[in-house]
Amino acid sequence: MRAYADELREMFRQIQDSGLELHARAKTVQITEKSRDGLVSVTVNVRGELVRLDLDPRVYRRPDARMLADTITQTTHRAVARARERVMEIFEPVIPRAEFQAHLDGDVEAAMARLADRMEGKA
């Protein structure tokens, strides 16, 4: 348990030392993703918010609102997934990926289980 406490102390020190820089880098993340047919382009920010949506004029050649809506949704989901991945890459030097993933997913149980395992020397 003492070793884990020392490890946590070191992790917090690293986060504190590089946290502002990492946070600044993460805040600037913007990901652009194109649809499979190339007619839709979406850009999302670090929080997964839609920043920009571009539609190629050729989308109007096939007036199918449902297909267009599905394409926008799927393309946005892929962009959000890439943005989350990029943020995890940025913070990976100071926060273990699995722990950060659990926090991003809001999976408190998984985060607490990992914490308990580490305190018991299982991880």
PDB file of C-alpha atoms in Angstrom:
ATOM      1  CA  MET A   1       0.000   0.000   0.000  1.00  0.00           C
ATOM      2  CA  ARG A   2       2.877   2.324   0.743  1.00  0.00           C
ATOM      3  CA  ALA A   3       4.341   1.687  -2.703  1.00  0.00           C
ATOM      4  CA  TYR A   4       0.993   2.557  -4.258  1.00  0.00           C
ATOM      5  CA  ALA A   5       0.787   5.759  -2.213  1.00  0.00           C
ATOM      6  CA  ASP A   6       4.270   6.686  -3.438  1.00  0.00           C
ATOM      7  CA  GLU A   7       3.203   5.893  -7.004  1.00  0.00           C
ATOM      8  CA  LEU A   8       0.107   8.094  -6.642  1.00  0.00           C
ATOM      9  CA  ARG A   9       2.193  10.907  -5.168  1.00  0.00           C
ATOM     10  CA  GLU A  10       4.571  10.686  -8.149  1.00  0.00           C
ATOM     11  CA  MET A  11       1.657  10.608 -10.621  1.00  0.00           C
ATOM     12  CA  PHE A  12       0.113  13.707  -9.012  1.00  0.00           C
ATOM     13  CA  ARG A  13       3.505  15.471  -9.075  1.00  0.00           C
ATOM     14  CA  GLN A  14       3.864  14.710 -12.786  1.00  0.00           C
ATOM     15  CA  ILE A  15       0.318  15.879 -13.466  1.00  0.00           C
ATOM     16  CA  GLN A  16       0.955  19.061 -11.526  1.00  0.00           C
ATOM     17  CA  ASP A  17       4.265  19.706 -13.291  1.00  0.00           C
ATOM     18  CA  SER A  18       2.965  19.129 -16.803  1.00  0.00           C
ATOM     19  CA  GLY A  19      -0.769  19.508 -16.238  1.00  0.00           C
ATOM     20  CA  LEU A  20      -1.151  23.048 -17.508  1.00  0.00           C
ATOM     21  CA  GLU A  21       0.754  22.287 -20.701  1.00  0.00           C
ATOM     22  CA  LEU A  22      -1.165  19.053 -21.300  1.00  0.00           C
ATOM     23  CA  HIS A  23      -4.468  20.762 -20.577  1.00  0.00           C
ATOM     24  CA  ALA A  24      -3.624  23.551 -23.020  1.00  0.00           C
ATOM     25  CA  ARG A  25      -2.727  20.983 -25.699  1.00  0.00           C
ATOM     26  CA  ALA A  26      -5.905  18.997 -25.071  1.00  0.00           C
ATOM     27  CA  LYS A  27      -8.090  22.108 -25.296  1.00  0.00           C
ATOM     28  CA  THR A  28      -6.867  22.764 -28.831  1.00  0.00           C
ATOM     29  CA  VAL A  29      -7.830  19.324 -30.137  1.00  0.00           C
ATOM     30  CA  GLN A  30     -10.082  19.521 -33.170  1.00  0.00           C
ATOM     31  CA  ILE A  31     -10.695  16.505 -35.362  1.00  0.00           C
ATOM     32  CA  THR A  32     -12.126  16.544 -38.869  1.00  0.00           C
ATOM     33  CA  GLU A  33     -13.639  13.395 -40.294  1.00  0.00           C
ATOM     34  CA  LYS A  34     -15.077  12.802 -43.760  1.00  0.00           C
ATOM     35  CA  SER A  35     -17.947  10.469 -44.502  1.00  0.00           C
ATOM     36  CA  ARG A  36     -17.212   7.271 -46.381  1.00  0.00           C
ATOM     37  CA  ASP A  37     -18.649   8.762 -49.578  1.00  0.00           C
ATOM     38  CA  GLY A  38     -16.692  12.009 -49.070  1.00  0.00           C
ATOM     39  CA  LEU A  39     -19.788  14.198 -49.218  1.00  0.00           C
ATOM     40  CA  VAL A  40     -19.937  15.106 -45.513  1.00  0.00           C
ATOM     41  CA  SER A  41     -17.156  16.599 -43.426  1.00  0.00           C
ATOM     42  CA  VAL A  42     -17.489  17.291 -39.710  1.00  0.00           C
ATOM     43  CA  THR A  43     -15.110  18.909 -37.255  1.00  0.00           C
ATOM     44  CA  VAL A  44     -15.500  18.376 -33.506  1.00  0.00           C
ATOM     45  CA  ASN A  45     -13.637  19.829 -30.560  1.00  0.00           C
ATOM     46  CA  VAL A  46     -12.185  18.118 -27.503  1.00  0.00           C
ATOM     47  CA  ARG A  47     -15.630  17.876 -25.872  1.00  0.00           C
ATOM     48  CA  GLY A  48     -17.142  16.281 -28.967  1.00  0.00           C
ATOM     49  CA  GLU A  49     -19.062  19.422 -29.873  1.00  0.00           C
ATOM     50  CA  LEU A  50     -19.698  20.018 -33.546  1.00  0.00           C
ATOM     51  CA  VAL A  51     -17.511  22.928 -34.655  1.00  0.00           C
ATOM     52  CA  ARG A  52     -18.076  22.743 -38.397  1.00  0.00           C
ATOM     53  CA  LEU A  53     -20.243  20.829 -40.832  1.00  0.00           C
ATOM     54  CA  ASP A  54     -19.564  20.881 -44.562  1.00  0.00           C
ATOM     55  CA  LEU A  55     -21.821  19.284 -47.149  1.00  0.00           C
ATOM     56  CA  ASP A  56     -20.624  18.704 -50.682  1.00  0.00           C
ATOM     57  CA  PRO A  57     -23.252  20.076 -53.095  1.00  0.00           C
ATOM     58  CA  ARG A  58     -23.490  16.604 -54.627  1.00  0.00           C
ATOM     59  CA  VAL A  59     -25.537  15.487 -51.585  1.00  0.00           C
ATOM     60  CA  TYR A  60     -28.523  17.173 -53.227  1.00  0.00           C
ATOM     61  CA  ARG A  61     -28.362  14.795 -56.197  1.00  0.00           C
ATOM     62  CA  ARG A  62     -29.800  12.084 -53.940  1.00  0.00           C
ATOM     63  CA  PRO A  63     -32.479  13.802 -51.865  1.00  0.00           C
ATOM     64  CA  ASP A  64     -32.653  11.273 -49.029  1.00  0.00           C
ATOM     65  CA  ALA A  65     -32.905  13.177 -45.756  1.00  0.00           C
ATOM     66  CA  ARG A  66     -32.701  10.022 -43.600  1.00  0.00           C
ATOM     67  CA  MET A  67     -29.515   8.842 -45.308  1.00  0.00           C
ATOM     68  CA  LEU A  68     -27.963  12.306 -45.005  1.00  0.00           C
ATOM     69  CA  ALA A  69     -28.845  12.514 -41.305  1.00  0.00           C
ATOM     70  CA  ASP A  70     -27.404   9.032 -40.675  1.00  0.00           C
ATOM     71  CA  THR A  71     -24.234   9.929 -42.574  1.00  0.00           C
ATOM     72  CA  ILE A  72     -23.769  13.105 -40.520  1.00  0.00           C
ATOM     73  CA  THR A  73     -24.371  11.188 -37.280  1.00  0.00           C
ATOM     74  CA  GLN A  74     -21.979   8.338 -38.134  1.00  0.00           C
ATOM     75  CA  THR A  75     -19.281  10.730 -39.314  1.00  0.00           C
ATOM     76  CA  THR A  76     -19.635  12.795 -36.142  1.00  0.00           C
ATOM     77  CA  HIS A  77     -19.370   9.681 -33.950  1.00  0.00           C
ATOM     78  CA  ARG A  78     -16.126   8.688 -35.692  1.00  0.00           C
ATOM     79  CA  ALA A  79     -14.718  12.204 -35.210  1.00  0.00           C
ATOM     80  CA  VAL A  80     -15.655  12.203 -31.508  1.00  0.00           C
ATOM     81  CA  ALA A  81     -13.976   8.804 -31.032  1.00  0.00           C
ATOM     82  CA  ARG A  82     -10.805  10.121 -32.679  1.00  0.00           C
ATOM     83  CA  ALA A  83     -10.881  13.267 -30.502  1.00  0.00           C
ATOM     84  CA  ARG A  84     -11.181  11.152 -27.332  1.00  0.00           C
ATOM     85  CA  GLU A  85      -8.314   8.970 -28.516  1.00  0.00           C
ATOM     86  CA  ARG A  86      -6.164  12.049 -29.148  1.00  0.00           C
ATOM     87  CA  VAL A  87      -6.864  13.414 -25.648  1.00  0.00           C
ATOM     88  CA  MET A  88      -5.924  10.065 -24.105  1.00  0.00           C
ATOM     89  CA  GLU A  89      -2.662  10.124 -26.089  1.00  0.00           C
ATOM     90  CA  ILE A  90      -1.891  13.607 -24.772  1.00  0.00           C
ATOM     91  CA  PHE A  91      -2.419  12.609 -21.123  1.00  0.00           C
ATOM     92  CA  GLU A  92      -0.966   9.088 -21.377  1.00  0.00           C
ATOM     93  CA  PRO A  93       2.491  10.131 -20.088  1.00  0.00           C
ATOM     94  CA  VAL A  94       0.969  11.030 -16.716  1.00  0.00           C
ATOM     95  CA  ILE A  95      -2.339   9.115 -16.461  1.00  0.00           C
ATOM     96  CA  PRO A  96      -2.592   5.407 -17.313  1.00  0.00           C
ATOM     97  CA  ARG A  97      -4.796   4.947 -20.385  1.00  0.00           C
ATOM     98  CA  ALA A  98      -7.229   2.500 -18.757  1.00  0.00           C
ATOM     99  CA  GLU A  99      -7.828   4.840 -15.825  1.00  0.00           C
ATOM    100  CA  PHE A 100      -8.311   7.858 -18.057  1.00  0.00           C
ATOM    101  CA  GLN A 101     -10.659   5.869 -20.307  1.00  0.00           C
ATOM    102  CA  ALA A 102     -12.755   4.847 -17.287  1.00  0.00           C
ATOM    103  CA  HIS A 103     -13.025   8.478 -16.199  1.00  0.00           C
ATOM    104  CA  LEU A 104     -13.956   9.667 -19.693  1.00  0.00           C
ATOM    105  CA  ASP A 105     -16.601   6.956 -19.887  1.00  0.00           C
ATOM    106  CA  GLY A 106     -17.954   7.977 -16.489  1.00  0.00           C
ATOM    107  CA  ASP A 107     -17.357   4.417 -15.304  1.00  0.00           C
ATOM    108  CA  VAL A 108     -16.806   5.105 -11.609  1.00  0.00           C
ATOM    109  CA  GLU A 109     -16.993   1.396 -10.757  1.00  0.00           C
ATOM    110  CA  ALA A 110     -14.131   0.512 -13.106  1.00  0.00           C
ATOM    111  CA  ALA A 111     -12.023   3.430 -11.880  1.00  0.00           C
ATOM    112  CA  MET A 112     -12.599   2.461  -8.255  1.00  0.00           C
ATOM    113  CA  ALA A 113     -11.908  -1.237  -8.974  1.00  0.00           C
ATOM    114  CA  ARG A 114      -8.593  -0.318 -10.628  1.00  0.00           C
ATOM    115  CA  LEU A 115      -7.744   1.871  -7.646  1.00  0.00           C
ATOM    116  CA  ALA A 116      -8.559  -0.962  -5.211  1.00  0.00           C
ATOM    117  CA  ASP A 117      -6.527  -3.463  -7.251  1.00  0.00           C
ATOM    118  CA  ARG A 118      -3.531  -1.154  -7.285  1.00  0.00           C
ATOM    119  CA  MET A 119      -3.810  -0.531  -3.548  1.00  0.00           C
ATOM    120  CA  GLU A 120      -3.800  -4.310  -2.984  1.00  0.00           C
ATOM    121  CA  GLY A 121      -0.819  -4.723  -5.332  1.00  0.00           C
ATOM    122  CA  LYS A 122      -2.814  -6.632  -7.975  1.00  0.00           C
ATOM    123  CA  ALA A 123      -2.152  -4.226 -10.830  1.00  0.00           C
TER     124      ALA A 123
END
